[in-house]
């Protein structure tokens, strides 16, 4: 089968012919329906290097941590999974037994070195291929929802959903405001999540006018960049500031925007991994405002994301690519040339 291989740090992936994998005990073989290209993949093959922090994501392996597919075959001991049934893949893979994994939060597994990788497409072969293997614990049923269009939910849906849930106490009630910075794959789904699960006014910004226009169609009020951007955002909140900021960029300038606009008792949720930094002191921070990061989400969160999708409340914008064009999808993602989530569709 063809697969998108990540062979070396700081090296663009290649398409290679490899063996169809065999599902191990407790796993299924999935025929891949959709494989989303996430900006984190660009960080993996373009920015990261061999350092101890990234050891569990060391190449080589097949990329793709945002997947859906149909059961093709089952491994030893697997019952209750019918061939042809569609599933979304929860990508993180922890030990399955520690406290973090026991609450369905494999992202924060306490024994990741025992596992040896972080998840599908993150140290273990992922879904940018015709087939992939997945532990049954990581399968979320899609019912009659379109599995190709659903693929981005596995990361571009789950990650903003988890961040929004963390900030939910700040957004519950009347007169609340949320700010979304960065309206790409994650941010545009983030706007839809905020509109469907909170009553907050959603303010959104991006450097791309087309992305802002799309957020506007999803019900956000958009604010352009520029010297008076923070002041303009504060005006929209009646001067009080934003109750929760979701930063899907994570550069020093976007974290600064979060700090300049957050309300007292507000939340700054940094999701983007651009690696920006900031100074924090007792005197620069609005009282009781929190600054936190978050990584992906939980298995339970992903069930809830699928519920929202099946109810028609969140629908990721996608652009389909054949497997042969997967490298072009990554190139356009890297160069900021996509207007929708690129989803590689290996079987069309
Ligand atoms: P994307 O390329 O689809 O979208 C990024 C968007 O940010 C683009 O629309 C771009 O125009 C915009 N942007 C860039 N710089 C900006 C700036 N200074 N101000 C405003 N907008 C700006 O990327 P994506 O796949 O949606 O991922 C977004 C970020 O989240 C990436 O850093 C990615 O690596 C990260 N990510 C984090 C997690 C996590 O678990 N924390 C999971 C997935 C992705
Ligand atoms: Zn664990």
GROMACS .gro file of C-alpha atoms and ligand atoms in nm:
model
  393
    1UNK     CA    1   0.000   0.000   0.000
    2UNK     CA    2   0.103   0.364  -0.040
    3UNK     CA    3   0.185   0.563   0.273
    4UNK     CA    4   0.321   0.910   0.359
    5UNK     CA    5   0.647   0.839   0.541
    6UNK     CA    6   0.832   1.072   0.774
    7UNK     CA    7   1.190   0.946   0.752
    8UNK     CA    8   1.415   1.211   0.913
    9UNK     CA    9   1.385   1.522   1.131
   10UNK     CA   10   1.375   1.844   0.927
   11UNK     CA   11   1.298   1.648   0.611
   12UNK     CA   12   0.982   1.671   0.399
   13UNK     CA   13   0.786   1.341   0.393
   14UNK     CA   14   0.782   1.103   0.097
   15UNK     CA   15   0.524   0.864  -0.048
   16UNK     CA   16   0.640   0.503  -0.026
   17UNK     CA   17   0.510   0.154  -0.093
   18UNK     CA   18   0.494  -0.048   0.231
   19UNK     CA   19   0.323  -0.367   0.352
   20UNK     CA   20  -0.040  -0.352   0.467
   21UNK     CA   21  -0.010  -0.385   0.847
   22UNK     CA   22  -0.154  -0.678   1.046
   23UNK     CA   23  -0.383  -0.586   1.338
   24UNK     CA   24  -0.233  -0.706   1.666
   25UNK     CA   25  -0.431  -0.848   1.959
   26UNK     CA   26  -0.700  -0.599   2.063
   27UNK     CA   27  -0.660  -0.399   1.742
   28UNK     CA   28  -0.849  -0.358   1.416
   29UNK     CA   29  -0.722  -0.293   1.067
   30UNK     CA   30  -0.898   0.018   0.934
   31UNK     CA   31  -0.941   0.100   0.567
   32UNK     CA   32  -0.867   0.472   0.591
   33UNK     CA   33  -1.160   0.697   0.493
   34UNK     CA   34  -0.995   1.032   0.564
   35UNK     CA   35  -0.661   1.156   0.699
   36UNK     CA   36  -0.646   1.523   0.795
   37UNK     CA   37  -0.326   1.723   0.757
   38UNK     CA   38  -0.261   1.910   1.083
   39UNK     CA   39  -0.023   2.202   1.126
   40UNK     CA   40   0.148   2.001   1.401
   41UNK     CA   41   0.268   1.764   1.126
   42UNK     CA   42   0.451   2.060   0.973
   43UNK     CA   43   0.615   2.124   1.311
   44UNK     CA   44   0.713   1.755   1.327
   45UNK     CA   45   0.882   1.733   0.987
   46UNK     CA   46   0.993   2.094   0.951
   47UNK     CA   47   1.073   2.242   1.295
   48UNK     CA   48   1.141   1.970   1.550
   49UNK     CA   49   1.478   1.802   1.586
   50UNK     CA   50   1.630   1.511   1.771
   51UNK     CA   51   1.607   1.623   2.132
   52UNK     CA   52   1.493   1.424   2.435
   53UNK     CA   53   1.153   1.601   2.443
   54UNK     CA   54   1.063   1.464   2.102
   55UNK     CA   55   1.214   1.117   2.150
   56UNK     CA   56   0.878   0.937   2.146
   57UNK     CA   57   0.802   1.097   1.808
   58UNK     CA   58   1.130   0.995   1.647
   59UNK     CA   59   1.107   0.893   1.280
   60UNK     CA   60   1.058   0.681   1.079
   61UNK     CA   61   0.681   0.629   1.071
   62UNK     CA   62   0.370   0.698   0.863
   63UNK     CA   63   0.226   1.045   0.936
   64UNK     CA   64  -0.141   1.114   1.005
   65UNK     CA   65  -0.295   1.155   1.352
   66UNK     CA   66  -0.642   1.276   1.240
   67UNK     CA   67  -0.821   0.977   1.095
   68UNK     CA   68  -1.141   0.794   1.022
   69UNK     CA   69  -1.199   0.464   0.850
   70UNK     CA   70  -1.396   0.145   0.804
   71UNK     CA   71  -1.313  -0.181   0.983
   72UNK     CA   72  -1.138  -0.412   0.735
   73UNK     CA   73  -1.021  -0.692   0.969
   74UNK     CA   74  -0.995  -0.758   1.342
   75UNK     CA   75  -0.704  -0.886   1.549
   76UNK     CA   76  -0.700  -1.163   1.809
   77UNK     CA   77  -0.957  -1.131   2.086
   78UNK     CA   78  -1.160  -0.854   1.918
   79UNK     CA   79  -1.537  -0.901   1.912
   80UNK     CA   80  -1.824  -0.663   1.838
   81UNK     CA   81  -1.660  -0.478   1.549
   82UNK     CA   82  -1.820  -0.547   1.212
   83UNK     CA   83  -1.631  -0.526   0.887
   84UNK     CA   84  -1.735  -0.208   0.705
   85UNK     CA   85  -1.847  -0.014   1.015
   86UNK     CA   86  -1.716   0.348   1.021
   87UNK     CA   87  -1.515   0.486   1.313
   88UNK     CA   88  -1.328   0.799   1.409
   89UNK     CA   89  -0.982   0.739   1.560
   90UNK     CA   90  -0.879   0.883   1.898
   91UNK     CA   91  -0.512   0.936   1.810
   92UNK     CA   92  -0.325   0.947   2.143
   93UNK     CA   93  -0.220   0.606   2.275
   94UNK     CA   94  -0.119   0.577   2.640
   95UNK     CA   95  -0.062   0.278   2.863
   96UNK     CA   96  -0.439   0.253   2.917
   97UNK     CA   97  -0.403   0.189   3.291
   98UNK     CA   98  -0.255   0.490   3.472
   99UNK     CA   99  -0.466   0.762   3.631
  100UNK     CA  100  -0.458   0.983   3.321
  101UNK     CA  101  -0.547   0.700   3.083
  102UNK     CA  102  -0.818   0.584   3.322
  103UNK     CA  103  -1.000   0.912   3.270
  104UNK     CA  104  -0.959   0.872   2.893
  105UNK     CA  105  -0.680   1.129   2.876
  106UNK     CA  106  -0.405   0.928   2.708
  107UNK     CA  107  -0.235   1.256   2.613
  108UNK     CA  108  -0.110   1.284   2.970
  109UNK     CA  109  -0.026   0.914   3.020
  110UNK     CA  110   0.205   0.874   3.317
  111UNK     CA  111   0.405   0.595   3.151
  112UNK     CA  112   0.462   0.708   2.793
  113UNK     CA  113   0.807   0.552   2.771
  114UNK     CA  114   0.652   0.209   2.843
  115UNK     CA  115   0.436   0.263   2.532
  116UNK     CA  116   0.723   0.394   2.323
  117UNK     CA  117   0.527   0.646   2.112
  118UNK     CA  118   0.264   0.917   2.165
  119UNK     CA  119  -0.005   0.800   1.925
  120UNK     CA  120  -0.095   0.719   1.567
  121UNK     CA  121   0.116   0.932   1.335
  122UNK     CA  122   0.320   1.038   1.638
  123UNK     CA  123   0.590   0.776   1.673
  124UNK     CA  124   0.360   0.491   1.563
  125UNK     CA  125   0.238   0.448   1.206
  126UNK     CA  126  -0.056   0.681   1.139
  127UNK     CA  127  -0.333   0.709   0.884
  128UNK     CA  128  -0.184   0.892   0.583
  129UNK     CA  129  -0.197   0.555   0.410
  130UNK     CA  130  -0.445   0.314   0.259
  131UNK     CA  131  -0.474   0.117   0.586
  132UNK     CA  132  -0.380   0.161   0.952
  133UNK     CA  133  -0.406  -0.042   1.272
  134UNK     CA  134  -0.580   0.102   1.579
  135UNK     CA  135  -0.647  -0.038   1.930
  136UNK     CA  136  -1.025  -0.085   1.973
  137UNK     CA  137  -1.017   0.145   2.278
  138UNK     CA  138  -0.940   0.429   2.035
  139UNK     CA  139  -1.244   0.379   1.806
  140UNK     CA  140  -1.542   0.617   1.829
  141UNK     CA  141  -1.848   0.500   1.629
  142UNK     CA  142  -1.961   0.739   1.355
  143UNK     CA  143  -2.299   0.579   1.284
  144UNK     CA  144  -2.432   0.711   0.955
  145UNK     CA  145  -2.221   1.030   0.957
  146UNK     CA  146  -1.991   1.081   0.655
  147UNK     CA  147  -1.652   0.944   0.772
  148UNK     CA  148  -1.443   1.141   0.519
  149UNK     CA  149  -1.582   1.478   0.628
  150UNK     CA  150  -1.558   1.366   0.991
  151UNK     CA  151  -1.183   1.297   0.988
  152UNK     CA  152  -1.080   1.648   1.109
  153UNK     CA  153  -1.291   1.603   1.422
  154UNK     CA  154  -1.017   1.374   1.558
  155UNK     CA  155  -0.787   1.671   1.615
  156UNK     CA  156  -0.922   1.996   1.464
  157UNK     CA  157  -1.248   1.920   1.651
  158UNK     CA  158  -1.122   1.749   1.965
  159UNK     CA  159  -0.843   1.995   2.054
  160UNK     CA  160  -1.054   2.314   2.051
  161UNK     CA  161  -1.340   2.126   2.220
  162UNK     CA  162  -1.118   2.027   2.511
  163UNK     CA  163  -0.988   2.384   2.546
  164UNK     CA  164  -1.343   2.523   2.540
  165UNK     CA  165  -1.455   2.272   2.803
  166UNK     CA  166  -1.170   2.377   3.030
  167UNK     CA  167  -1.283   2.739   3.004
  168UNK     CA  168  -1.656   2.661   3.025
  169UNK     CA  169  -1.711   2.803   3.377
  170UNK     CA  170  -1.589   3.142   3.246
  171UNK     CA  171  -1.830   3.129   2.952
  172UNK     CA  172  -2.144   3.010   3.130
  173UNK     CA  173  -2.404   3.283   3.185
  174UNK     CA  174  -2.518   3.593   3.003
  175UNK     CA  175  -2.301   3.866   2.856
  176UNK     CA  176  -1.987   3.654   2.808
  177UNK     CA  177  -1.724   3.700   2.537
  178UNK     CA  178  -1.475   3.460   2.378
  179UNK     CA  179  -1.185   3.550   2.149
  180UNK     CA  180  -1.049   3.305   1.889
  181UNK     CA  181  -0.705   3.387   1.745
  182UNK     CA  182  -0.604   3.188   1.433
  183UNK     CA  183  -0.886   3.069   1.207
  184UNK     CA  184  -0.736   2.767   1.028
  185UNK     CA  185  -0.828   2.402   1.074
  186UNK     CA  186  -0.867   2.422   1.453
  187UNK     CA  187  -0.984   2.781   1.487
  188UNK     CA  188  -1.278   2.760   1.246
  189UNK     CA  189  -1.408   2.450   1.423
  190UNK     CA  190  -1.339   2.629   1.754
  191UNK     CA  191  -1.572   2.911   1.650
  192UNK     CA  192  -1.847   2.659   1.566
  193UNK     CA  193  -1.799   2.482   1.900
  194UNK     CA  194  -1.823   2.809   2.094
  195UNK     CA  195  -2.139   2.906   1.903
  196UNK     CA  196  -2.302   2.570   1.970
  197UNK     CA  197  -2.213   2.501   2.336
  198UNK     CA  198  -2.194   2.853   2.487
  199UNK     CA  199  -2.402   3.170   2.465
  200UNK     CA  200  -2.090   3.385   2.446
  201UNK     CA  201  -2.035   3.646   2.177
  202UNK     CA  202  -1.747   3.508   1.969
  203UNK     CA  203  -1.482   3.754   1.850
  204UNK     CA  204  -1.234   3.618   1.596
  205UNK     CA  205  -0.915   3.728   1.424
  206UNK     CA  206  -0.667   3.598   1.167
  207UNK     CA  207  -0.411   3.752   0.934
  208UNK     CA  208  -0.605   3.610   0.635
  209UNK     CA  209  -0.918   3.803   0.526
  210UNK     CA  210  -1.077   3.486   0.380
  211UNK     CA  211  -1.046   3.308   0.715
  212UNK     CA  212  -1.207   3.604   0.892
  213UNK     CA  213  -1.491   3.606   0.639
  214UNK     CA  214  -1.555   3.236   0.702
  215UNK     CA  215  -1.560   3.292   1.080
  216UNK     CA  216  -1.811   3.569   1.018
  217UNK     CA  217  -2.036   3.320   0.836
  218UNK     CA  218  -2.018   3.097   1.145
  219UNK     CA  219  -2.146   3.386   1.357
  220UNK     CA  220  -1.827   3.547   1.488
  221UNK     CA  221  -1.760   3.920   1.502
  222UNK     CA  222  -1.423   3.969   1.333
  223UNK     CA  223  -1.152   4.219   1.424
  224UNK     CA  224  -0.851   4.291   1.204
  225UNK     CA  225  -0.495   4.310   1.331
  226UNK     CA  226  -0.323   4.645   1.381
  227UNK     CA  227  -0.208   4.880   1.652
  228UNK     CA  228  -0.555   4.935   1.805
  229UNK     CA  229  -0.666   4.569   1.783
  230UNK     CA  230  -0.670   4.501   2.158
  231UNK     CA  231  -0.853   4.828   2.228
  232UNK     CA  232  -1.109   4.745   1.960
  233UNK     CA  233  -1.168   4.398   2.111
  234UNK     CA  234  -1.208   4.547   2.459
  235UNK     CA  235  -1.465   4.793   2.326
  236UNK     CA  236  -1.671   4.498   2.199
  237UNK     CA  237  -1.683   4.367   2.556
  238UNK     CA  238  -1.794   4.699   2.702
  239UNK     CA  239  -1.441   4.754   2.831
  240UNK     CA  240  -1.447   4.452   3.065
  241UNK     CA  241  -1.231   4.224   2.853
  242UNK     CA  242  -1.274   3.874   2.714
  243UNK     CA  243  -1.381   3.589   2.943
  244UNK     CA  244  -1.184   3.325   2.750
  245UNK     CA  245  -0.920   3.362   2.480
  246UNK     CA  246  -0.839   3.064   2.256
  247UNK     CA  247  -0.502   3.111   2.087
  248UNK     CA  248  -0.459   2.871   1.794
  249UNK     CA  249  -0.128   3.031   1.695
  250UNK     CA  250   0.079   3.055   2.014
  251UNK     CA  251   0.333   3.315   1.900
  252UNK     CA  252   0.465   3.587   2.130
  253UNK     CA  253   0.240   3.842   1.957
  254UNK     CA  254  -0.078   3.634   1.991
  255UNK     CA  255  -0.008   3.554   2.358
  256UNK     CA  256   0.046   3.929   2.407
  257UNK     CA  257  -0.293   3.991   2.244
  258UNK     CA  258  -0.450   3.742   2.484
  259UNK     CA  259  -0.296   3.922   2.782
  260UNK     CA  260  -0.404   4.261   2.651
  261UNK     CA  261  -0.766   4.157   2.606
  262UNK     CA  262  -0.844   3.904   2.882
  263UNK     CA  263  -1.087   4.005   3.157
  264UNK     CA  264  -1.031   3.970   3.528
  265UNK     CA  265  -1.108   3.605   3.617
  266UNK     CA  266  -1.075   3.520   3.245
  267UNK     CA  267  -0.889   3.230   3.087
  268UNK     CA  268  -0.610   3.233   2.828
  269UNK     CA  269  -0.602   2.893   2.658
  270UNK     CA  270  -0.289   2.858   2.446
  271UNK     CA  271  -0.331   2.576   2.193
  272UNK     CA  272  -0.101   2.676   1.904
  273UNK     CA  273   0.255   2.553   1.927
  274UNK     CA  274   0.440   2.841   1.761
  275UNK     CA  275   0.649   2.848   2.079
  276UNK     CA  276   0.604   3.215   2.170
  277UNK     CA  277   0.677   3.332   2.523
  278UNK     CA  278   0.564   3.608   2.754
  279UNK     CA  279   0.648   3.782   3.079
  280UNK     CA  280   0.410   3.734   3.365
  281UNK     CA  281   0.405   3.922   3.690
  282UNK     CA  282   0.155   3.990   3.965
  283UNK     CA  283   0.117   4.344   3.834
  284UNK     CA  284   0.081   4.272   3.461
  285UNK     CA  285  -0.187   4.005   3.492
  286UNK     CA  286  -0.556   4.088   3.540
  287UNK     CA  287  -0.664   3.948   3.878
  288UNK     CA  288  -0.742   3.577   3.874
  289UNK     CA  289  -0.690   3.546   3.497
  290UNK     CA  290  -0.529   3.211   3.412
  291UNK     CA  291  -0.275   3.131   3.143
  292UNK     CA  292  -0.262   2.766   3.040
  293UNK     CA  293  -0.181   2.533   2.755
  294UNK     CA  294  -0.364   2.215   2.658
  295UNK     CA  295  -0.281   1.915   2.444
  296UNK     CA  296  -0.549   1.742   2.233
  297UNK     CA  297  -0.837   1.602   2.445
  298UNK     CA  298  -0.997   1.297   2.606
  299UNK     CA  299  -1.179   0.996   2.465
  300UNK     CA  300  -1.499   1.118   2.629
  301UNK     CA  301  -1.452   1.462   2.469
  302UNK     CA  302  -1.432   1.293   2.128
  303UNK     CA  303  -1.766   1.118   2.181
  304UNK     CA  304  -1.916   1.460   2.256
  305UNK     CA  305  -1.754   1.612   1.945
  306UNK     CA  306  -1.909   1.336   1.734
  307UNK     CA  307  -2.247   1.410   1.897
  308UNK     CA  308  -2.216   1.775   1.788
  309UNK     CA  309  -2.118   1.666   1.436
  310UNK     CA  310  -2.410   1.424   1.409
  311UNK     CA  311  -2.642   1.702   1.524
  312UNK     CA  312  -2.508   1.923   1.242
  313UNK     CA  313  -2.370   2.181   1.488
  314UNK     CA  314  -2.006   2.155   1.381
  315UNK     CA  315  -1.910   2.082   1.022
  316UNK     CA  316  -1.538   2.116   0.937
  317UNK     CA  317  -1.462   2.280   0.601
  318UNK     CA  318  -1.252   2.031   0.405
  319UNK     CA  319  -1.059   2.013   0.080
  320UNK     CA  320  -1.010   1.656  -0.047
  321UNK     CA  321  -0.677   1.528  -0.180
  322UNK     CA  322  -0.593   1.189  -0.327
  323UNK     CA  323  -0.314   0.996  -0.154
  324UNK     CA  324  -0.087   1.074  -0.451
  325UNK     CA  325  -0.144   1.447  -0.380
  326UNK     CA  326  -0.082   1.420  -0.004
  327UNK     CA  327   0.259   1.588  -0.028
  328UNK     CA  328   0.101   1.879  -0.215
  329UNK     CA  329  -0.150   1.909   0.072
  330UNK     CA  330   0.138   1.932   0.323
  331UNK     CA  331   0.322   2.183   0.105
  332UNK     CA  332   0.015   2.407   0.086
  333UNK     CA  333  -0.043   2.371   0.462
  334UNK     CA  334   0.320   2.464   0.532
  335UNK     CA  335   0.300   2.766   0.300
  336UNK     CA  336  -0.034   2.890   0.436
  337UNK     CA  337  -0.216   2.832   0.108
  338UNK     CA  338  -0.515   2.630   0.235
  339UNK     CA  339  -0.861   2.774   0.305
  340UNK     CA  340  -0.999   2.450   0.454
  341UNK     CA  341  -0.866   2.141   0.632
  342UNK     CA  342  -0.683   1.921   0.380
  343UNK     CA  343  -0.819   1.566   0.406
  344UNK     CA  344  -0.637   1.290   0.221
  345UNK     CA  345  -0.885   1.034   0.083
  346UNK     CA  346  -0.689   0.718  -0.008
  347UNK     CA  347  -0.983   0.522  -0.153
  348UNK     CA  348  -1.208   0.718  -0.387
  349LIG     P1  349  -0.363   2.603   1.025
  349LIG     O1  350  -0.240   2.626   0.948
  349LIG     O2  351  -0.478   2.533   0.963
  349LIG     O3  352  -0.421   2.743   1.078
  349LIG     C1  353  -0.341   2.842   1.139
  349LIG     C2  354  -0.416   2.975   1.119
  349LIG     O4  355  -0.352   3.075   1.201
  349LIG     C3  356  -0.411   3.026   0.975
  349LIG     O5  357  -0.542   3.062   0.933
  349LIG     C4  358  -0.318   3.145   0.983
  349LIG     O6  359  -0.349   3.247   0.888
  349LIG     C5  360  -0.341   3.193   1.125
  349LIG     N1  361  -0.234   3.275   1.180
  349LIG     C6  362  -0.100   3.254   1.172
  349LIG     N2  363  -0.034   3.351   1.238
  349LIG     C7  364  -0.128   3.434   1.290
  349LIG     C8  365  -0.122   3.552   1.371
  349LIG     N3  366  -0.006   3.604   1.410
  349LIG     N4  367  -0.238   3.611   1.407
  349LIG     C9  368  -0.357   3.559   1.366
  349LIG     N5  369  -0.369   3.447   1.291
  349LIG    C10  370  -0.255   3.386   1.254
  349LIG     O7  371  -0.318   2.529   1.160
  349LIG     P2  372  -0.402   2.428   1.253
  349LIG     O8  373  -0.385   2.290   1.203
  349LIG     O9  374  -0.539   2.484   1.277
  349LIG    O10  375  -0.318   2.437   1.389
  349LIG    C11  376  -0.315   2.558   1.464
  349LIG    C12  377  -0.206   2.548   1.570
  349LIG    O11  378  -0.245   2.455   1.670
  349LIG    C13  379  -0.072   2.498   1.518
  349LIG    O12  380   0.032   2.562   1.593
  349LIG    C14  381  -0.076   2.351   1.550
  349LIG    O13  382   0.053   2.292   1.555
  349LIG    C15  383  -0.142   2.357   1.685
  349LIG     N6  384  -0.207   2.235   1.733
  349LIG    C16  385  -0.201   2.214   1.867
  349LIG    C17  386  -0.264   2.103   1.921
  349LIG    C18  387  -0.261   2.081   2.070
  349LIG    O14  388  -0.299   1.973   2.112
  349LIG     N7  389  -0.222   2.179   2.149
  349LIG    C19  390  -0.331   2.013   1.838
  349LIG    C20  391  -0.335   2.038   1.700
  349LIG    C21  392  -0.273   2.151   1.649
  350LIG    ZN1  393  -0.125   0.584   3.087
   0.00000   0.00000   0.00000
